[in-house]
Short mmCIF file of C-alpha atoms in Angstrom, two decimals:
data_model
loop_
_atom_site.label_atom_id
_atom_site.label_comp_id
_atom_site.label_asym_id
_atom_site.label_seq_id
_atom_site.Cartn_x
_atom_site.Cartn_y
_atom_site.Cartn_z
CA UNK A 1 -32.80 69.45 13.74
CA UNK A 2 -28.85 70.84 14.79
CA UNK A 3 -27.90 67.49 13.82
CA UNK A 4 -29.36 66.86 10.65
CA UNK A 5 -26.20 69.17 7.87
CA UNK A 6 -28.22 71.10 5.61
CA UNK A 7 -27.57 71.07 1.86
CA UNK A 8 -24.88 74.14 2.10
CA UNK A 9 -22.81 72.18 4.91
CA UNK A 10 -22.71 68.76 3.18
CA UNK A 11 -21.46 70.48 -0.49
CA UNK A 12 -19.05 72.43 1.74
CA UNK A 13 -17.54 68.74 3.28
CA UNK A 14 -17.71 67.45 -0.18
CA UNK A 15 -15.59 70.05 -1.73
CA UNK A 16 -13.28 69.96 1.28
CA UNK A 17 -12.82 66.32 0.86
CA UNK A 18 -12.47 66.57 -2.74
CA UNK A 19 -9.69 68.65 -2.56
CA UNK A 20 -7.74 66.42 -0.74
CA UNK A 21 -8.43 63.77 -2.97
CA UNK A 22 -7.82 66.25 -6.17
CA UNK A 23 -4.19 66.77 -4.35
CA UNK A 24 -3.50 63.10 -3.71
CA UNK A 25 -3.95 62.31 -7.42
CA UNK A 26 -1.69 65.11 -8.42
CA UNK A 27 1.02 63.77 -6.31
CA UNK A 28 0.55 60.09 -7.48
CA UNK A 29 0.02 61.34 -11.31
CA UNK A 30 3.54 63.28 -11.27
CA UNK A 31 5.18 60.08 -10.93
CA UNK A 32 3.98 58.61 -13.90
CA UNK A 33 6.51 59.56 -16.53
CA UNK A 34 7.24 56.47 -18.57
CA UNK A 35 5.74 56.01 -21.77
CA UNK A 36 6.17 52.89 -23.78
CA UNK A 37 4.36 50.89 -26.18
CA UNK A 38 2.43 48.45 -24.32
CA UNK A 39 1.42 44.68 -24.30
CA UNK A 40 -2.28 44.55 -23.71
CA UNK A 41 -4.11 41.68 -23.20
CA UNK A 42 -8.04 40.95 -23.20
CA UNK A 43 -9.30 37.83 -21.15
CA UNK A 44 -11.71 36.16 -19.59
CA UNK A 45 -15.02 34.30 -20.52
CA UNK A 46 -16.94 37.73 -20.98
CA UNK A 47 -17.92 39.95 -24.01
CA UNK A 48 -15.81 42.88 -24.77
CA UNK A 49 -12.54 41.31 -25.21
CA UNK A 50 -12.15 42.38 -29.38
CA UNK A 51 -14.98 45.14 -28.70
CA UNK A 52 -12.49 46.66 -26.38
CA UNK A 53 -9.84 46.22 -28.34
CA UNK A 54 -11.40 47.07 -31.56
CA UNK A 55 -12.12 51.01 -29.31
CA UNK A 56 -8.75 51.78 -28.58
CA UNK A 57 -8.33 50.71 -32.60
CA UNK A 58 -10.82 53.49 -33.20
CA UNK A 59 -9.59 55.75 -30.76
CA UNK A 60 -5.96 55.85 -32.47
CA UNK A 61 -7.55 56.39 -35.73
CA UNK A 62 -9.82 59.42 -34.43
CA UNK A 63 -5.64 60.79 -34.01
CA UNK A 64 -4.94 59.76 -37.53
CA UNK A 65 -2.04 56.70 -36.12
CA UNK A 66 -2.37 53.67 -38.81
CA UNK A 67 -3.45 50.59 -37.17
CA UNK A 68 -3.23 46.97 -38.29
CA UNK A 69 -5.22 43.89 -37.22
CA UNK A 70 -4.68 40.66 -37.75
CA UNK A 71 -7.60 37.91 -36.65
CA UNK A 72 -6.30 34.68 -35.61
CA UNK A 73 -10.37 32.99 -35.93
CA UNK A 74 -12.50 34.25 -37.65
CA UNK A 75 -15.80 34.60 -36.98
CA UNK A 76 -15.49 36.36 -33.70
CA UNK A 77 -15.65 39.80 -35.67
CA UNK A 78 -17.01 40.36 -39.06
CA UNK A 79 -19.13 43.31 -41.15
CA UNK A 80 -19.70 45.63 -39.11
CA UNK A 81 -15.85 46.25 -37.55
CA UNK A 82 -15.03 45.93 -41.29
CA UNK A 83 -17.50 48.57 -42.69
CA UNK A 84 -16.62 51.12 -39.81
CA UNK A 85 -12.76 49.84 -40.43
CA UNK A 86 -12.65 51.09 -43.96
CA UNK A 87 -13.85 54.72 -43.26
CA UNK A 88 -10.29 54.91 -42.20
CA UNK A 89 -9.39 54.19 -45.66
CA UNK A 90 -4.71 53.24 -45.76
CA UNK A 91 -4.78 54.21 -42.47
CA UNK A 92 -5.76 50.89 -41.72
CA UNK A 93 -4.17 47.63 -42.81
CA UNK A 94 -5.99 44.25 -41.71
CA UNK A 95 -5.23 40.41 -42.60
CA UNK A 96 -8.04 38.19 -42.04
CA UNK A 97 -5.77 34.85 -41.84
CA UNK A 98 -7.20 32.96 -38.70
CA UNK A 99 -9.80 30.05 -40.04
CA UNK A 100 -13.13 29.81 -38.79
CA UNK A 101 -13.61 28.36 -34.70
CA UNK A 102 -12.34 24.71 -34.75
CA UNK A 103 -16.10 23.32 -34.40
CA UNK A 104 -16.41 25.07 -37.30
CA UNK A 105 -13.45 23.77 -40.17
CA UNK A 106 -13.55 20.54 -37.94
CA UNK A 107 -9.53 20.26 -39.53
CA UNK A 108 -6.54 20.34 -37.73
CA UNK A 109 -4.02 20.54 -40.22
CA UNK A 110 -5.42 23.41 -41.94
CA UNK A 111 -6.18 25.62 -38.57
CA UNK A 112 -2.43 24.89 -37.25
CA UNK A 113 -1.26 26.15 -41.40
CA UNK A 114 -3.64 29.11 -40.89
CA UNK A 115 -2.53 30.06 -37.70
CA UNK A 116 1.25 29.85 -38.55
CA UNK A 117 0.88 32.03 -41.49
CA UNK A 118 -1.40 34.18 -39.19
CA UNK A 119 1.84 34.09 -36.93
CA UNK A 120 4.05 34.94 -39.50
CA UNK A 121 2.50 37.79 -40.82
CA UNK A 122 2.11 39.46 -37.44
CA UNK A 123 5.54 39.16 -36.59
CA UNK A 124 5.98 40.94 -39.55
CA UNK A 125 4.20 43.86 -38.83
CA UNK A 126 5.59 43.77 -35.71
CA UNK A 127 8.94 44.50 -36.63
CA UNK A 128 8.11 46.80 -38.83
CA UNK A 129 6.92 49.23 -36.38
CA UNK A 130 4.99 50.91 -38.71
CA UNK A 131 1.47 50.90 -36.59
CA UNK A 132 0.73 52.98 -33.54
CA UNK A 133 -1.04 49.79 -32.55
CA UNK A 134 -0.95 46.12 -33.86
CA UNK A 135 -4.08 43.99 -32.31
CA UNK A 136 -3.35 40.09 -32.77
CA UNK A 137 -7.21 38.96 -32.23
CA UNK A 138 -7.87 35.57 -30.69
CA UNK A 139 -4.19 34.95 -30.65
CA UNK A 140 -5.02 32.85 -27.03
CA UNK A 141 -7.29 30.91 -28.76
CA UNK A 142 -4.84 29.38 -31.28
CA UNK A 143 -2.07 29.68 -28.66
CA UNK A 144 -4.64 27.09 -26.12
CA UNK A 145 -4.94 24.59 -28.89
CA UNK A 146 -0.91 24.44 -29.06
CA UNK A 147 -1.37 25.53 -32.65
CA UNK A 148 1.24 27.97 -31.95
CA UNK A 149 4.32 27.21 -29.86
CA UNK A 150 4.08 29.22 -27.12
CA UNK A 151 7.55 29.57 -26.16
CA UNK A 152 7.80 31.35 -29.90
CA UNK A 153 5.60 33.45 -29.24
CA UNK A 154 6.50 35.27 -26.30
CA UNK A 155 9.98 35.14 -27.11
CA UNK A 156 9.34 37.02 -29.95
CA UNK A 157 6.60 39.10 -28.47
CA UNK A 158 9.62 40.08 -24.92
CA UNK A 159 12.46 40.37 -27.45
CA UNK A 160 11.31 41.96 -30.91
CA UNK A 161 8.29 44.20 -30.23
CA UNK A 162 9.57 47.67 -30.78
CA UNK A 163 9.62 50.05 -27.29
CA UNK A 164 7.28 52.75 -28.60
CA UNK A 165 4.47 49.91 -30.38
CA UNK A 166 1.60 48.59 -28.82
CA UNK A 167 0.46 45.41 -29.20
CA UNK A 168 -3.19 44.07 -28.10
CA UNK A 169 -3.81 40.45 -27.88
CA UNK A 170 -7.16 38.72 -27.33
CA UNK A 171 -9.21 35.62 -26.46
CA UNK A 172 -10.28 33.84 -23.47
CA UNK A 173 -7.64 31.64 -21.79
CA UNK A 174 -4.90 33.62 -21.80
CA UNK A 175 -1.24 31.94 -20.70
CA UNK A 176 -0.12 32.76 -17.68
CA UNK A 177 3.69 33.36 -19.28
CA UNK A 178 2.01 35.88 -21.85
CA UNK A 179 0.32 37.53 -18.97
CA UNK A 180 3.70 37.67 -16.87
CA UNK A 181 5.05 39.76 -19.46
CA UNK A 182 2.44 41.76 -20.63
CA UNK A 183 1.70 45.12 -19.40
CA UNK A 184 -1.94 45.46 -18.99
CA UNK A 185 -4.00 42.55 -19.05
CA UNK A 186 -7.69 42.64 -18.17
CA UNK A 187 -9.85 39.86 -17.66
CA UNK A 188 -13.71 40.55 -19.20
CA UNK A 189 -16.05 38.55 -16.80
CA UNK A 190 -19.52 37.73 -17.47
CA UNK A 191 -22.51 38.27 -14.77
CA UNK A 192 -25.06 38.04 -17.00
CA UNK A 193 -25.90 36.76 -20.47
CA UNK A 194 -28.81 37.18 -22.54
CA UNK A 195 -28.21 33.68 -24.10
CA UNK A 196 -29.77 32.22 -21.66
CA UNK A 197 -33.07 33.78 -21.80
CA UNK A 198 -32.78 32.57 -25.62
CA UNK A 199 -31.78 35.63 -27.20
CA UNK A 200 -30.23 35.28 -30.16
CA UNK A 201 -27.05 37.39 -31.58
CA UNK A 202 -27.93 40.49 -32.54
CA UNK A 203 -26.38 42.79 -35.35
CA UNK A 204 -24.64 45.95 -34.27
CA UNK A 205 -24.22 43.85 -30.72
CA UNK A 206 -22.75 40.73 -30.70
CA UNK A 207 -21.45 41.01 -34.78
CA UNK B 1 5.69 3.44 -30.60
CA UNK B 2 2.83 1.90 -30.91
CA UNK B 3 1.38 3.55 -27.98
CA UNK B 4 2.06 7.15 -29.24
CA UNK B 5 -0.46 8.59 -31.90
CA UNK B 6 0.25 9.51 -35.41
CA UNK B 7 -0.13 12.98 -36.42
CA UNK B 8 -3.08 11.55 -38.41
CA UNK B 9 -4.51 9.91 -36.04
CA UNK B 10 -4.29 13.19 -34.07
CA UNK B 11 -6.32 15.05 -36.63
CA UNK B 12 -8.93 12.18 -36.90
CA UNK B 13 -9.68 12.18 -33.29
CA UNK B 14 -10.25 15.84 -33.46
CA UNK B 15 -12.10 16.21 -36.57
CA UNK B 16 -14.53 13.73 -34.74
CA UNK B 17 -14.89 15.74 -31.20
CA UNK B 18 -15.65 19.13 -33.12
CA UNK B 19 -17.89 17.31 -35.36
CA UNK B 20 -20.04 16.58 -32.11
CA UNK B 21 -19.55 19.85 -30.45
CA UNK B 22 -20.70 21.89 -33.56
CA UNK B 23 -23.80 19.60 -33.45
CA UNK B 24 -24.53 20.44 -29.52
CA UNK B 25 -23.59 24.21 -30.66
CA UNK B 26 -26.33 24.26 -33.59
CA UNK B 27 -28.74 22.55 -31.29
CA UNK B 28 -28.20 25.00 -28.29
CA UNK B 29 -28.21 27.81 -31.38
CA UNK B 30 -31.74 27.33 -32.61
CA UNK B 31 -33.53 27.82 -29.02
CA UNK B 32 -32.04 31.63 -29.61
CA UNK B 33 -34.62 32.95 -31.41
CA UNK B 34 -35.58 36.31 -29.51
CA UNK B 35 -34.74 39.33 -30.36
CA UNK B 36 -35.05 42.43 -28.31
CA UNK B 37 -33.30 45.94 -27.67
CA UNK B 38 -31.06 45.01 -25.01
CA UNK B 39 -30.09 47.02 -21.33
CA UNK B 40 -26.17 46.16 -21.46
CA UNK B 41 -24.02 47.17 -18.44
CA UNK B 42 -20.27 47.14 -18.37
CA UNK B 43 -18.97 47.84 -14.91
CA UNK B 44 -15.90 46.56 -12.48
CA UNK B 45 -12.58 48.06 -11.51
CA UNK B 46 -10.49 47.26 -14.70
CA UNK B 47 -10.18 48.98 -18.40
CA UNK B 48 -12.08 48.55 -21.43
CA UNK B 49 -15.84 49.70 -20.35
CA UNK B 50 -16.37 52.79 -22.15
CA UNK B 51 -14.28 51.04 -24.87
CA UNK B 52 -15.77 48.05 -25.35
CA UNK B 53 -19.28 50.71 -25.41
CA UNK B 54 -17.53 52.59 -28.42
CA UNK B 55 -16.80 49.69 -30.01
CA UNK B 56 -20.03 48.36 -30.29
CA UNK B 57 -21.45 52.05 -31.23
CA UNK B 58 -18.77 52.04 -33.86
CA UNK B 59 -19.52 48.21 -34.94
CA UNK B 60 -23.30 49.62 -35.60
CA UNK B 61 -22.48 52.59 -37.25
CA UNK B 62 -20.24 50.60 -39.66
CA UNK B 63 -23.56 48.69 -40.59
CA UNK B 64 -25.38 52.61 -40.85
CA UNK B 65 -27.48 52.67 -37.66
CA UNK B 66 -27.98 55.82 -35.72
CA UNK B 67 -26.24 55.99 -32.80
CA UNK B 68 -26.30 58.75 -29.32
CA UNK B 69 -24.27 59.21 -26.77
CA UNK B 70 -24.82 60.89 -23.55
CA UNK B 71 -21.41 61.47 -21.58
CA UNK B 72 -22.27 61.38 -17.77
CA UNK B 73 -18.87 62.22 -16.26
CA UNK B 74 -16.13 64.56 -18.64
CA UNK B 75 -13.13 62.89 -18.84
CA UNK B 76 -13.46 59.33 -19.09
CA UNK B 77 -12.74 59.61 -23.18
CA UNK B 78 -12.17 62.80 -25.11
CA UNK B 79 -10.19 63.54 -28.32
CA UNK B 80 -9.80 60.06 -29.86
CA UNK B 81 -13.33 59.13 -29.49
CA UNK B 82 -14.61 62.14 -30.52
CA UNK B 83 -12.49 62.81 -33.81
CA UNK B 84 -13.62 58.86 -34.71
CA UNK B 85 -17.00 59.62 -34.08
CA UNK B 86 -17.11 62.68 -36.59
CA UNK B 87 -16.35 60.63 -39.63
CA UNK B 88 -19.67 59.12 -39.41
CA UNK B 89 -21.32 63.19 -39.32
CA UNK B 90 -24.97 63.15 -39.09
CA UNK B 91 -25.52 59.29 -37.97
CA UNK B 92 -23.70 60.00 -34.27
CA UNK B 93 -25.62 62.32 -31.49
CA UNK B 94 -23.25 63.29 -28.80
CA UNK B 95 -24.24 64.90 -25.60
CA UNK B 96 -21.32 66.01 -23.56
CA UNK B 97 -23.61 67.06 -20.57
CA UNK B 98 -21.43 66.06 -17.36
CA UNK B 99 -18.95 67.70 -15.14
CA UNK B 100 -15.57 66.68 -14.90
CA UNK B 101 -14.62 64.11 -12.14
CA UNK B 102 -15.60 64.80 -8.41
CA UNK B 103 -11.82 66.05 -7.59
CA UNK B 104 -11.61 67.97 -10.87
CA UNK B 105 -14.73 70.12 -9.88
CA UNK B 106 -15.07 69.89 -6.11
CA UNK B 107 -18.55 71.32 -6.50
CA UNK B 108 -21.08 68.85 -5.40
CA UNK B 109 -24.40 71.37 -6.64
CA UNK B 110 -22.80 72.03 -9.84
CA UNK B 111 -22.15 68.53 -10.33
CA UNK B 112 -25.93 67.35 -9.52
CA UNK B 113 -27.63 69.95 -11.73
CA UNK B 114 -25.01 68.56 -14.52
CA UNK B 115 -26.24 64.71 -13.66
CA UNK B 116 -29.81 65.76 -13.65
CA UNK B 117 -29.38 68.05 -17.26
CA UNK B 118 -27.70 64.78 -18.69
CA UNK B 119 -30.74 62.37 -17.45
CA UNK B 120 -33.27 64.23 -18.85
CA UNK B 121 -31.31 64.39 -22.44
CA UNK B 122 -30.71 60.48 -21.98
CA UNK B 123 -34.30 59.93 -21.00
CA UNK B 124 -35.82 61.69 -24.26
CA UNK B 125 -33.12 60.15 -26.52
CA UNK B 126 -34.52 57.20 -24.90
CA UNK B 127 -37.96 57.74 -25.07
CA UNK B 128 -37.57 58.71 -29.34
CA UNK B 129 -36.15 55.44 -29.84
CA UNK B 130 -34.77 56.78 -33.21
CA UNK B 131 -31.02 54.77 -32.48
CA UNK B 132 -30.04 51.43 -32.36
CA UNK B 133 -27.91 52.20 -29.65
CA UNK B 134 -27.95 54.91 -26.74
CA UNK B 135 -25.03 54.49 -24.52
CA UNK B 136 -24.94 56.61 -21.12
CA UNK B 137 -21.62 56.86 -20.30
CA UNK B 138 -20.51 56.53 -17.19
CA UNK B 139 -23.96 56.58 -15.96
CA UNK B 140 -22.63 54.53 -12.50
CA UNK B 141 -20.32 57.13 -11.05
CA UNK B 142 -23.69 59.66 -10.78
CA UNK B 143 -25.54 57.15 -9.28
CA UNK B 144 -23.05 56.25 -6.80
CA UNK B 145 -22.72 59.62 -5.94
CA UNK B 146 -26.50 59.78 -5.24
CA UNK B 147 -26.45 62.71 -8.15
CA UNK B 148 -29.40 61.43 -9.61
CA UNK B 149 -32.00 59.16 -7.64
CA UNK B 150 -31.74 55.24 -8.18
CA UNK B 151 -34.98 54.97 -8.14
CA UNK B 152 -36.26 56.88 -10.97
CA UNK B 153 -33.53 55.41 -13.12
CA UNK B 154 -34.71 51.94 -12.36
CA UNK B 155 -38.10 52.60 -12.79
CA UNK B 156 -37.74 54.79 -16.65
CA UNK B 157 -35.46 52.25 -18.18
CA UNK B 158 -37.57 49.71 -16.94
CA UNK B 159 -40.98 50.80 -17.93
CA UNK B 160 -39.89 53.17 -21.00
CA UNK B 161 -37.19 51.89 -22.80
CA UNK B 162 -38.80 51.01 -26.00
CA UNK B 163 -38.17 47.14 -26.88
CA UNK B 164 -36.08 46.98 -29.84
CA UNK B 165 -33.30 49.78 -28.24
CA UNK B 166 -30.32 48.57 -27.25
CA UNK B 167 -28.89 50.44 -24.11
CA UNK B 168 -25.64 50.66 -22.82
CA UNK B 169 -24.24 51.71 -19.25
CA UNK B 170 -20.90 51.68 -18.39
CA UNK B 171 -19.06 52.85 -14.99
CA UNK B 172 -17.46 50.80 -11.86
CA UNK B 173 -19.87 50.16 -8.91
CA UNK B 174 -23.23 49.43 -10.73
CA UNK B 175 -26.14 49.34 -8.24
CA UNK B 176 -28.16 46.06 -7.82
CA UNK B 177 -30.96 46.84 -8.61
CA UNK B 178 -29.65 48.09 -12.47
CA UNK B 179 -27.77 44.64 -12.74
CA UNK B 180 -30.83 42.78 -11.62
CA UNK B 181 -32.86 44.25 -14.39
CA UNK B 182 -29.76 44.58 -17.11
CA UNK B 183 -29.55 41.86 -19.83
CA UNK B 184 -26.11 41.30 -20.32
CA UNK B 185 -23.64 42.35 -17.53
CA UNK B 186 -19.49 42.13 -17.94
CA UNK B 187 -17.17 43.20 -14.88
CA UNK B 188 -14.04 44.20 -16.55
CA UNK B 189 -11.57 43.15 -13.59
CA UNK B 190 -8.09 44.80 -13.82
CA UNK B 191 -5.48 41.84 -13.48
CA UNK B 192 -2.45 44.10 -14.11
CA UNK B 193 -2.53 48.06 -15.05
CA UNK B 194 0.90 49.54 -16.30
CA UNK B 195 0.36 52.76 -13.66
CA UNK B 196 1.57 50.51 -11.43
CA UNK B 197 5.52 50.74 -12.92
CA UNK B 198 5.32 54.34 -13.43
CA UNK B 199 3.51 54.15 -17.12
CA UNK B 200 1.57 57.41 -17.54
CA UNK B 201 -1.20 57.73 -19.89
CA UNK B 202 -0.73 57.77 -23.75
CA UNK B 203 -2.99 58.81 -26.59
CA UNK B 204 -4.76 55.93 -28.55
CA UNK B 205 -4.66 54.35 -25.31
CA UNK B 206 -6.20 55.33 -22.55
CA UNK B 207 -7.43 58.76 -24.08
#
């Protein structure tokens, strides 16, 4: 039994090791000084890329910062987002431009107009600066069907975003020049679906 | 010229290809027909877990539907969350039952009586089935830990989750055996974090 550590000995290595790690964080945490408004972006083929998006949305207005959205498709987001959105009453300002997925209108010409005057009104906002965050949802998905030029885009996006805004972009496929410059970029991958077990969409989950 | 497309030809071509994948869409569509309370897990190294949770609790209480929240591990959202939360009063539970991170308290016994007070609140939120969503927070990092055994977490959510709650665990490192009996799974991978060029946390943001 002398080599088996009895409860007391293993919570005394824990808090020993702890420590250490406790002081290694401090050390790393002190050089983090910079703050700036980022240039988030959500990829990947998995759920949670707008969900994720639309909680740091929520989080800002828990702190009372006005927030604007602007969705690129629609569809991907709908009632419920907008019903919890509008608790937040002025504090929130969102443009529904984006037309429906491109299965959907089955129309070129009027997806590329929707998505330029999506385009136009984010840059906009942008510039204004007004927003403690501006979330440009399903941007990559208008920006992979070169509805958008992309060069425009992250010109604008390197050269005119304020320093102290941050900007969230969306959508699966993001471009590889848009994540160069972006700041945080996480890619949502899925493991498991419940699709495929024939589940269908569910309220409160999936819309 | 004659070999280069007119615009409308352009828009012909591709009016016809999403005519034909919104008919394989609507086909696939109608063999979803189940609906069920599902066991959601969001796990992996990058951001967005817990977030992508809240919004989906906030996405359900913007159509009215009770929601709880049991908060594993202190720390992983706070202020924002919270003050977001309160605007929807009596139809959000919140049960801020864990300890702070392992380096914060360095006290492994305090920290497993914590895990184990949280279970048993998560397990009869559970068992009432009174929300549309429960969402144990950071659930993950206990289990890890071995705060809480695997086991008997595996075996209640299995066997007593009632069918029509949804359930949602987030935190990196999700055992197996969870993901084996979880629904719908997303890894949130980090591709680039903005710690990394001396960025320190900001409000709205990460907290």
């Amino acid at each position: 039994m002398t080599d088996m550590p009895s409860e007391d000995e293993i919570n005394a290595r824990h808090a020993e090791k702890m420590k250490k790690i406790k002081a290694a964080r401090d050390k790393i945490l002190a050089t983090k000084t910079v703050e700036k408004g980022l240039l988030i972006v959500h990829t990947g083929k998995g759920k949670g890329k707008s969900t994720a998006a639309f909680g740091m949305i929520f989080r800002s207005l828990g702190y009372g910062f006005p927030v604007a959205v602007v969705q690129f498709v629609k569809g991907s987001w709908e009632t419920g987002e907008r019903l919890a959105l509008e608790r937040f009453g002025d504090l929130v300002t969102i443009n529904r431009l984006g037309e429906g997925f491109t299965w959907e209108t089955q129309d070129r010409a009027r997806d590329m107009a929707a998505a330029r005057q999506a385009w136009e009104t984010a840059k906009s906002l942008i510039r204004q600066g007004d927003h403690h965050i501006v979330l440009l949802d399903e941007l990559n998905i208008v920006l992979r069907y070169d509805y958008l030029p992309l060069d425009e885009v992250i010109t604008f996006l390197r050269e005119e975003k304020p320093h102290d805004l941050h900007v969230i972009i969306t959508g699966r496929n993001a471009p590889d020049q848009l994540i160069e410059i972006a700041d945080l970029v996480t890619e949502m991958e899925m493991i498991k679906h419940p699709f495929r077990s024939g589940v269908k969409a569910q309220k409160g989950i999936e819309f």
